[in-house]
Structure formats: structure tokens, C-alpha cells
C-alpha positions as a LaTeX table, in Angstrom:
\begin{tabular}{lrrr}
\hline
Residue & $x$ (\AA) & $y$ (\AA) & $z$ (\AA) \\
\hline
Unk1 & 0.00 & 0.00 & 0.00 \\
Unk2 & 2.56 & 2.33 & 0.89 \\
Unk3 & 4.69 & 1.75 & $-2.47$ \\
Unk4 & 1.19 & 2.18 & $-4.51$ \\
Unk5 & 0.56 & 5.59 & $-2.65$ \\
Unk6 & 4.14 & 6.47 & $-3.41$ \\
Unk7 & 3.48 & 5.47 & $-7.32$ \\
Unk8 & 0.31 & 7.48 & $-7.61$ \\
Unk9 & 1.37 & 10.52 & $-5.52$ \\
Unk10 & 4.81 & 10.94 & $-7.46$ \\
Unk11 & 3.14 & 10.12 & $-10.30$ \\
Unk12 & 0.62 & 12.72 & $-10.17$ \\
Unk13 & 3.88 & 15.64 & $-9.00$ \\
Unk14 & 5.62 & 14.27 & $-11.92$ \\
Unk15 & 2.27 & 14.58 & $-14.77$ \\
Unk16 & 2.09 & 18.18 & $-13.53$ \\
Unk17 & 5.18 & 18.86 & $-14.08$ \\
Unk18 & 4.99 & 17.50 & $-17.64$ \\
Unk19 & 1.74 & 18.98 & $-17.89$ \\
Unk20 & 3.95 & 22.34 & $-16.94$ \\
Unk21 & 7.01 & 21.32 & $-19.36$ \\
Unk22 & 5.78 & 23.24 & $-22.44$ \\
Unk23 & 5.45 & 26.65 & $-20.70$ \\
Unk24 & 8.73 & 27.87 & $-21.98$ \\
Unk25 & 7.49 & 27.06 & $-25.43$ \\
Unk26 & 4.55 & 29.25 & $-25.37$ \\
Unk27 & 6.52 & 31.75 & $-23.57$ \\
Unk28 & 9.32 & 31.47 & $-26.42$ \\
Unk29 & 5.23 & 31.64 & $-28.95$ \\
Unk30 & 4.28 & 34.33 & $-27.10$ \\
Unk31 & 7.45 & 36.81 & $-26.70$ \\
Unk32 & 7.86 & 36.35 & $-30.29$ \\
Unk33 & 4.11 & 36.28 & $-31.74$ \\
Unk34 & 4.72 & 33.37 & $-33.61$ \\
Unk35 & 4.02 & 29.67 & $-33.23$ \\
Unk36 & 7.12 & 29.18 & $-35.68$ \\
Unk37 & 7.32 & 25.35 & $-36.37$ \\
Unk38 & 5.71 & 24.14 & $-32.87$ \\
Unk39 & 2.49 & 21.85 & $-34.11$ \\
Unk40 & $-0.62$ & 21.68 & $-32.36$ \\
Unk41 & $-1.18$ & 17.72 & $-32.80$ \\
Unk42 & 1.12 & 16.31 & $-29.10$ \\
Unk43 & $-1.89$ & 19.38 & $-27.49$ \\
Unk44 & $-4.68$ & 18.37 & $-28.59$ \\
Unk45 & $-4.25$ & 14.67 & $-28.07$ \\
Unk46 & $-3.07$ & 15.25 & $-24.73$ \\
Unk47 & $-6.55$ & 17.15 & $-24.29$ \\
Unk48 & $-8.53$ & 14.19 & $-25.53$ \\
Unk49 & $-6.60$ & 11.68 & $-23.40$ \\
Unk50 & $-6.96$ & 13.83 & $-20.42$ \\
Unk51 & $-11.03$ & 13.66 & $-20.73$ \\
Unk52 & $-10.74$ & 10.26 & $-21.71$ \\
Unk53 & $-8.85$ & 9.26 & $-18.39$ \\
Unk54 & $-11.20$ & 11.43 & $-16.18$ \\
Unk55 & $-14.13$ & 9.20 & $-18.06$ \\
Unk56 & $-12.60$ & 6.16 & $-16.87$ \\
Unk57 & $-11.96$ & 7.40 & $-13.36$ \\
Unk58 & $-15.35$ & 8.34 & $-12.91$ \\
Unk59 & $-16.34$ & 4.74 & $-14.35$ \\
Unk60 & $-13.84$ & 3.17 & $-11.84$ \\
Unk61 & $-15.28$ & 4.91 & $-8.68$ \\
Unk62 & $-11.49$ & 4.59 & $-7.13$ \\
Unk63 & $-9.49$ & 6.96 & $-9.36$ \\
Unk64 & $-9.96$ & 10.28 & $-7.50$ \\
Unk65 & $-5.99$ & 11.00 & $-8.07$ \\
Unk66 & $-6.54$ & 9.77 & $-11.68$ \\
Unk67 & $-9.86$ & 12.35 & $-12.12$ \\
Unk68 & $-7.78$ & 15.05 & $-10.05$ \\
Unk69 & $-4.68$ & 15.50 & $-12.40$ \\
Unk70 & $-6.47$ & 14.74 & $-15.38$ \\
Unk71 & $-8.96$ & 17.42 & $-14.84$ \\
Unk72 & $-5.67$ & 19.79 & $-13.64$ \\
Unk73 & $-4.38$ & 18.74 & $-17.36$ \\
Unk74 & $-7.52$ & 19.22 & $-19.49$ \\
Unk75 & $-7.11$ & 23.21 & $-17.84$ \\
Unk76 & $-3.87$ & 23.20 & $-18.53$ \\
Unk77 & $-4.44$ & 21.90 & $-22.49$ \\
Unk78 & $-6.59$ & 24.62 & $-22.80$ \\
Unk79 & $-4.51$ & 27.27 & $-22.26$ \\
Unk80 & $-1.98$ & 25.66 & $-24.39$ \\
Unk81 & $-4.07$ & 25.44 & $-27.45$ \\
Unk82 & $-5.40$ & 28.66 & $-26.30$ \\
Unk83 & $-2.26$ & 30.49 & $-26.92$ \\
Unk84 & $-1.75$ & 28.50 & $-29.87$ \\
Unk85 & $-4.57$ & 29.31 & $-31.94$ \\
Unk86 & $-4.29$ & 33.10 & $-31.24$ \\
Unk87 & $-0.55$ & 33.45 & $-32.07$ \\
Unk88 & $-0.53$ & 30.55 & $-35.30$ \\
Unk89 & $-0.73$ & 31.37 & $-39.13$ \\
Unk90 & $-4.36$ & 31.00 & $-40.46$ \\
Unk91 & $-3.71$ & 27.68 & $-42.17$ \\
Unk92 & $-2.40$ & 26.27 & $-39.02$ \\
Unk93 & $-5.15$ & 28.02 & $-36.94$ \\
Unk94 & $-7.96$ & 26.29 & $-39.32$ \\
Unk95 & $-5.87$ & 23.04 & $-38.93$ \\
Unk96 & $-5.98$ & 23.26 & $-35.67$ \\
Unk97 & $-9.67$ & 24.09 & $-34.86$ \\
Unk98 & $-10.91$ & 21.38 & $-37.21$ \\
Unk99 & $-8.52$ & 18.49 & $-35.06$ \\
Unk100 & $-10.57$ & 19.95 & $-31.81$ \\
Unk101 & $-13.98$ & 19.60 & $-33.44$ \\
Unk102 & $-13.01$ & 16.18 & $-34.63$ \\
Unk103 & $-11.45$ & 14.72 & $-31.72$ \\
Unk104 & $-12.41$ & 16.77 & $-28.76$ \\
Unk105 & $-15.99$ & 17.34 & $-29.19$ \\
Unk106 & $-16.40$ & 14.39 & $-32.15$ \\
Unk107 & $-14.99$ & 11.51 & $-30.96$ \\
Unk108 & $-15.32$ & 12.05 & $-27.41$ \\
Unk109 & $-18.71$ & 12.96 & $-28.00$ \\
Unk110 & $-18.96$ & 9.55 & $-29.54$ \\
Unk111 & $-17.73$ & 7.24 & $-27.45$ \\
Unk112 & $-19.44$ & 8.70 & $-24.55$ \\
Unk113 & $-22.73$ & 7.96 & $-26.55$ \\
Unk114 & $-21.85$ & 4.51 & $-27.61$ \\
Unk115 & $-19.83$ & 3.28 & $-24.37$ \\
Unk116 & $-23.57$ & 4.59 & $-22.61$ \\
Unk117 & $-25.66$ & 2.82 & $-24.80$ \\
Unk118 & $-24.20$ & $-0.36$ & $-25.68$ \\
Unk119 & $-21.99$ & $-1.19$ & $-22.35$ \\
Unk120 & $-22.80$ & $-1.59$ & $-19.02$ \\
Unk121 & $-21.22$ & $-2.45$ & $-15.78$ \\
Unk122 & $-17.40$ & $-4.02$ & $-16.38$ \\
Unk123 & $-17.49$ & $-4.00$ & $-19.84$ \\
Unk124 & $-18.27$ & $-0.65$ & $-19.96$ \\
Unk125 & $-14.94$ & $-0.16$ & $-17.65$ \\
Unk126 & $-12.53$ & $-2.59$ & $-20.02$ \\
Unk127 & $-14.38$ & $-0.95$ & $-23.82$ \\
Unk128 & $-13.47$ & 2.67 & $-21.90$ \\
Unk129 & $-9.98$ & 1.75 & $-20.61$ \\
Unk130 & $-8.86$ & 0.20 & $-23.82$ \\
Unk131 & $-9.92$ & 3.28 & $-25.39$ \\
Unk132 & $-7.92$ & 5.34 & $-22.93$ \\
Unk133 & $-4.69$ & 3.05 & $-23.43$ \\
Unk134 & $-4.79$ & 3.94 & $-26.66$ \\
Unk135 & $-5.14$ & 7.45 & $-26.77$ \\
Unk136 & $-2.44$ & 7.67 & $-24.22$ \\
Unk137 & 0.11 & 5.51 & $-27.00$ \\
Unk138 & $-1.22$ & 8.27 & $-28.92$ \\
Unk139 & 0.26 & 10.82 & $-26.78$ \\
Unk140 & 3.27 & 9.39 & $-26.01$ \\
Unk141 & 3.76 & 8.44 & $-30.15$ \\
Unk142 & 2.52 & 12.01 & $-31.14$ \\
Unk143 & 6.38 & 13.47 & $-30.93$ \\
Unk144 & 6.83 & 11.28 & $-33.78$ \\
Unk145 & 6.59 & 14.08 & $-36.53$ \\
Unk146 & 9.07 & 16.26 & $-33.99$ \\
Unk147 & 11.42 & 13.26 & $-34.39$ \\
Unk148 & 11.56 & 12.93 & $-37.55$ \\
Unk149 & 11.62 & 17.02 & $-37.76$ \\
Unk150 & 15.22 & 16.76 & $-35.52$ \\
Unk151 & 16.63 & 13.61 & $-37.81$ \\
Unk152 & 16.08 & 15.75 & $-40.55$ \\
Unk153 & 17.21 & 19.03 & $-39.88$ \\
Unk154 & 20.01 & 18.10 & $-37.34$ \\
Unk155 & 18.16 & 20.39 & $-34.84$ \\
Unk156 & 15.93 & 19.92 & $-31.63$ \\
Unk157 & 14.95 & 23.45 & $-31.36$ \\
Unk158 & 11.02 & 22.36 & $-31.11$ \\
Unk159 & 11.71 & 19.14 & $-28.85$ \\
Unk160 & 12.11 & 20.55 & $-25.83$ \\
Unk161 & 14.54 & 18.27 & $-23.17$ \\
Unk162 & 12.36 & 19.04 & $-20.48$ \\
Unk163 & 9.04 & 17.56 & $-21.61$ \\
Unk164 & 10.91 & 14.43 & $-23.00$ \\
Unk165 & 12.44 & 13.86 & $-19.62$ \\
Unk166 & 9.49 & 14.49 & $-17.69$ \\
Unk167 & 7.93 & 12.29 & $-19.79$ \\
Unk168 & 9.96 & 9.32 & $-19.21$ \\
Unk169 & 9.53 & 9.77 & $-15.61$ \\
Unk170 & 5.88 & 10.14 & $-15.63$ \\
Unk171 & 5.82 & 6.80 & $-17.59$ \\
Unk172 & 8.11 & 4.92 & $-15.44$ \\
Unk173 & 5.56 & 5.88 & $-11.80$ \\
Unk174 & 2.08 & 5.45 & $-13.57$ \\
Unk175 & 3.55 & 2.00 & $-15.41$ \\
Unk176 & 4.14 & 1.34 & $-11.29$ \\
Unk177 & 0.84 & 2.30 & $-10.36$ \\
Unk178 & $-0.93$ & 0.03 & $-13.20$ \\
Unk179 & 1.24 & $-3.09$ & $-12.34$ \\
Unk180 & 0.15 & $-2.48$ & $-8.48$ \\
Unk181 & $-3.28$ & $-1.80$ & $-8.74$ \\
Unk182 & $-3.13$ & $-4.70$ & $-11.28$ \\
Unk183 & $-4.56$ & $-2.26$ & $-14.24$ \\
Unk184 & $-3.00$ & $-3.05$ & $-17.20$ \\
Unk185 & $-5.19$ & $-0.12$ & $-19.23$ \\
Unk186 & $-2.90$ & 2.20 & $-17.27$ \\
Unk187 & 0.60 & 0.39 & $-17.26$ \\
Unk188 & 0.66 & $-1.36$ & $-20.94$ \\
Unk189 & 0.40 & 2.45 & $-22.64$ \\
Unk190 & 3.15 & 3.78 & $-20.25$ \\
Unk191 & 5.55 & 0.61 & $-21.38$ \\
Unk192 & 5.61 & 2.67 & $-24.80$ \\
Unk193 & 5.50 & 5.99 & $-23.09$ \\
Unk194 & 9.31 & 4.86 & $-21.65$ \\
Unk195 & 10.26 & 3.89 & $-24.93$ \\
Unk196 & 9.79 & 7.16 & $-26.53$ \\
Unk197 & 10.57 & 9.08 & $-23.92$ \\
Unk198 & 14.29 & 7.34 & $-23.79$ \\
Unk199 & 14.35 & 7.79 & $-27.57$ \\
Unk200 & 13.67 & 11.51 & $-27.52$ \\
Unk201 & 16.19 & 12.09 & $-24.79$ \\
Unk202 & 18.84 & 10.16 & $-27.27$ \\
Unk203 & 18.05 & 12.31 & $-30.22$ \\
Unk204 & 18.19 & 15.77 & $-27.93$ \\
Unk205 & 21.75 & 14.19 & $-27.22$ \\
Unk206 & 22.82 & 13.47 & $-30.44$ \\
Unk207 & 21.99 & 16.86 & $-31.93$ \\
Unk208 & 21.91 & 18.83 & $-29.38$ \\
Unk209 & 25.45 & 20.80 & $-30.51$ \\
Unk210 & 24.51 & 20.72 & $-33.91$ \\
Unk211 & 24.98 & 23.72 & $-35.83$ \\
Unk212 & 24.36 & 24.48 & $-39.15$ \\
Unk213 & 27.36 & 25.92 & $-41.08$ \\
Unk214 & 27.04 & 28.52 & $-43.70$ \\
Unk215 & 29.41 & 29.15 & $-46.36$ \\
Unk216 & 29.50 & 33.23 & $-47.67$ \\
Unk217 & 30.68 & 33.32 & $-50.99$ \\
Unk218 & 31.29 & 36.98 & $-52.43$ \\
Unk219 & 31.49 & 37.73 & $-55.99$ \\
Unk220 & 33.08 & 40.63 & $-57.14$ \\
Unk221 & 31.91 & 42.44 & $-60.77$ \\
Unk222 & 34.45 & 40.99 & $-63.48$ \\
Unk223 & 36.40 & 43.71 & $-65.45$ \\
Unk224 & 37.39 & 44.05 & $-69.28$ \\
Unk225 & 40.87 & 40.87 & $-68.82$ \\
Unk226 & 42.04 & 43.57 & $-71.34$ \\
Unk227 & 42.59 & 46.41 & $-69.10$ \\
Unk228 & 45.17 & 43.87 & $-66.84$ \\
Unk229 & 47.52 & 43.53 & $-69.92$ \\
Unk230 & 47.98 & 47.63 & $-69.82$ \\
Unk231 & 50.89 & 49.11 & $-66.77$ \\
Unk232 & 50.26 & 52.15 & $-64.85$ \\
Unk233 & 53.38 & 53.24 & $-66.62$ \\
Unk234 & 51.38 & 53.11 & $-69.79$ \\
Unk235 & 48.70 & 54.53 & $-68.70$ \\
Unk236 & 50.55 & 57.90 & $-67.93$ \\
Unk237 & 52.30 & 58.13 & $-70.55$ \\
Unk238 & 49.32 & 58.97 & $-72.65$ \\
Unk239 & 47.23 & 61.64 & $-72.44$ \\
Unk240 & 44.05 & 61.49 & $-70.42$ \\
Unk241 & 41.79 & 61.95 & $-72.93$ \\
Unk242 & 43.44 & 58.86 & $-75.12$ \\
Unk243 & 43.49 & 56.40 & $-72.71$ \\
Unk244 & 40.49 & 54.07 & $-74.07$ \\
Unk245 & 41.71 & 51.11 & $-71.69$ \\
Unk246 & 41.63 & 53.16 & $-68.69$ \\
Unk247 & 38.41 & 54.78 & $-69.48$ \\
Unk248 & 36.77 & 51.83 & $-70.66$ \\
Unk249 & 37.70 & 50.43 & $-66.62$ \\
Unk250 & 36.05 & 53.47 & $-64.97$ \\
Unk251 & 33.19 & 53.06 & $-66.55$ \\
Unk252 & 33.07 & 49.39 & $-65.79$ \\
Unk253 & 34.05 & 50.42 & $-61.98$ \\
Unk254 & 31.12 & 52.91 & $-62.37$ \\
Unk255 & 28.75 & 50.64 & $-63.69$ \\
Unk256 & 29.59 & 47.49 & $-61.73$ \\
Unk257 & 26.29 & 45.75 & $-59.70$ \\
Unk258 & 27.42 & 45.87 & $-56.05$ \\
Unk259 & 28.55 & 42.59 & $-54.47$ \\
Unk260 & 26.27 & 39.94 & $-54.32$ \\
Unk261 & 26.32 & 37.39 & $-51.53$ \\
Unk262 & 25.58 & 33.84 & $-51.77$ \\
Unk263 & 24.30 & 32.80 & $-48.26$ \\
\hline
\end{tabular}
């Protein structure tokens, strides 16, 4: 008893604080007035799962921690996306509000319906937790695209450390709490949730120091190859006015595009 109260209690510090993680993110969104290449998709999810666990909680009738940070999270979501759709480009923005109204108020609305009308009793508590399982390998799989972003550009400036770490922890107590409480809706998700996590933290080391190296190449106007076989003794010795070679370089110096730089 005392290592499951120790599971759940940690577990529920540790899911605030990676419900917390992303704050620096919208701060950086925020400052700046630009979601820049931050996605809405990992929010979102985490939104869904979040009502999804507090469903199941409610279901269970002995998951008052589960309901309490879940409901905490959902607030927290909200904000997130919030900030999100006020500060994101208009294609993003639309994006964004059409993933809510299909999987926060469409889906949810659905299987609320359906889990009401068709279950009852402890099949309505297994149909609802494997539902929740795998929305939460949905949130722990929905850094993929970030992933793939780093591997590609050589650059974790939108994977955060902090949330990846967090969320490795978080994983490792609730996979504790399911395997004591003998719930395997809550620990078989948070198997995969340590998988990722430890994956994510590799990549952030890997590329962490990566920077990308840009060459400056500057091209200088080309003159008349003529005017190089003519000295300066040469030049003086004939009278201003007759000097075609030198004239014909002033006017090239005159004329002459300014440098152009190849980033």
C-alpha cells in the first residue's frame, strides 16, 4: 500500500510537471508572436486523453488522483491550445480548430454515446480503458513528426529536453501504479510511453550541438581581362583623354552591380 501511494502521488507531482514542461514554449510563442514550427497535434491529443482518463476514473469509482490530475491537465491543455490558436498562421489556426472539433468534441462525443448505450457495468470499464490506453500511446507516439523534424534538420529546437524527460519519468511511476493496482489499461500504454521518452532524450543528445554551417561566398563584378595587360606606366604616358583602356575600366568600376552574396 505504501509503495502504490508512493506510485500514484509521485506520479501525479511528476504529470504536472509534464503537464507544466511546455510553458517555456509558449513563452518562447508568445514573446515572439509566432508559433514558428511548434504543431498543435502532441496538445490536442493530450486534451482528448486527459477527458478520456477522467471518463474512466469516474467509471472506476477509485481513481480520484486519476480524475484530479487529469482534470488539472484538461485546464492546462486549454490554455496551451489557447495560446496556440491566437498566435498561429491562419492555415495552421484552421488546422488546428478542425482536429478539436473532430477529436475533442467528435470523438469524445462519440464514445461517450456509444460506451452509454451499448456497455454496461465491467465491460463498460474494459471498452473505456482500452480506449484510454490507446489514446495515451497516442500521446506518447505524437512526438513522432518532432522526431523525424530533428533527424532531418540536425536540430531539436522544437523538442524541448524538459518535456521528453518528464515524460519518461511520468511513464516509469504510472507504469508502477498500473502493475500495483493490477490495471493493465494504465501500465501497458506507459511501457511505450518509456520507450519514446528514452528515444527523444537520445536524439536531444545526439543533436543537441549541432549547428548548421554557412558558407559566404562573395562575388566581385568581373572587369574588361584587357585592361590587366595595360601598366600604370602606360597609362601615364598617354594623355588622359586617349586612354580608351583606362576609361573603358572606370566606366566598368562605375557601372559594376554591387557585391552579391551567396548565403
Amino acid at each position: 500500500m505504501d509503495l502504490l501511494y508512493f506510485s500514484v502521488s509521485k506520479g501525479n507531482i511528476v504529470s504536472f510537471m509534464v503537464y507544466l514542461a511546455p510553458v517555456p514554449t509558449f513563452y518562447r510563442i508568445y514573446k515572439k508572436k509566432s508559433t514558428e514550427g511548434f504543431q498543435s497535434i502532441p496538445y490536442v491529443v493530450a486534451l482528448l486523453s486527459a477527458m478520456l482518463w477522467i471518463y474512466y476514473a469516474m467509471l472506476k469509482n477509485e481513481g480520484a488522483m486519476l480524475e484530479t490530475i487529469n482534470g488539472i491537465g484538461c485546464s492546462i491543455e486549454a490554455i496551451y491550445i489557447t495560446i496556440y490558436l491566437v498566435y498561429a498562421p491562419k492555415e495552421a489556426r484552421v488546422f488546428t480548430l478542425k482536429l478539436l472539433l473532430l477529436l475533442n468534441v467528435g470523438a469524445y462525443g462519440l464514445i461517450l454515446l456509444l460506451t452509454f448505450l451499448l456497455t454496461n457495468g465491467s465491460r463498460q470499464v474494459m471498452v473505456v480503458g482500452w480506449i484510454c490506453a490507446g489514446f495515451s500511446i497516442s500521446v506518447f507516439a505524437s512526438p513522432l513528426s518532432i522526431m523525424r523534424q530533428v533527424i532531418r534538420t540536425k536540430s531539436v529546437e522544437f523538442m524541448p529536453f524538459l518535456l521528453s524527460f518528464f515524460l519518461t519519468l511520468c511513464a516509469v511511476l504510472w507504469f508502477c501504479y498500473g502493475l500495483l493496482k493490477n490495471d493493465l489499461y494504465i501500465a501497458i500504454p506507459n511501457v511505450l510511453g518509456f520507450a519514446f521518452g528514452i528515444t527523444q532524450m537520445i536524439l536531444y543528445m545526439v543533436y543537441k550541438d549541432t549547428k548548421k554551417d554557412f558558407k559566404c561566398e562573395v562575388k566581385l563584378p568581373q572587369l574588361n581581362p584587357n585592361i590587366n595587360s595595360i601598366t600604370t606606366e602606360e597609362l601615364k604616358a598617354q594623355p588622359r583623354g586617349d586612354q580608351p583602356q583606362y576609361n573603358e575600366a572606370n566606366r566598368q568600376m562605375g557601372n559594376a552591380a554591387p557585391a552579391e552574396f551567396n548565403v
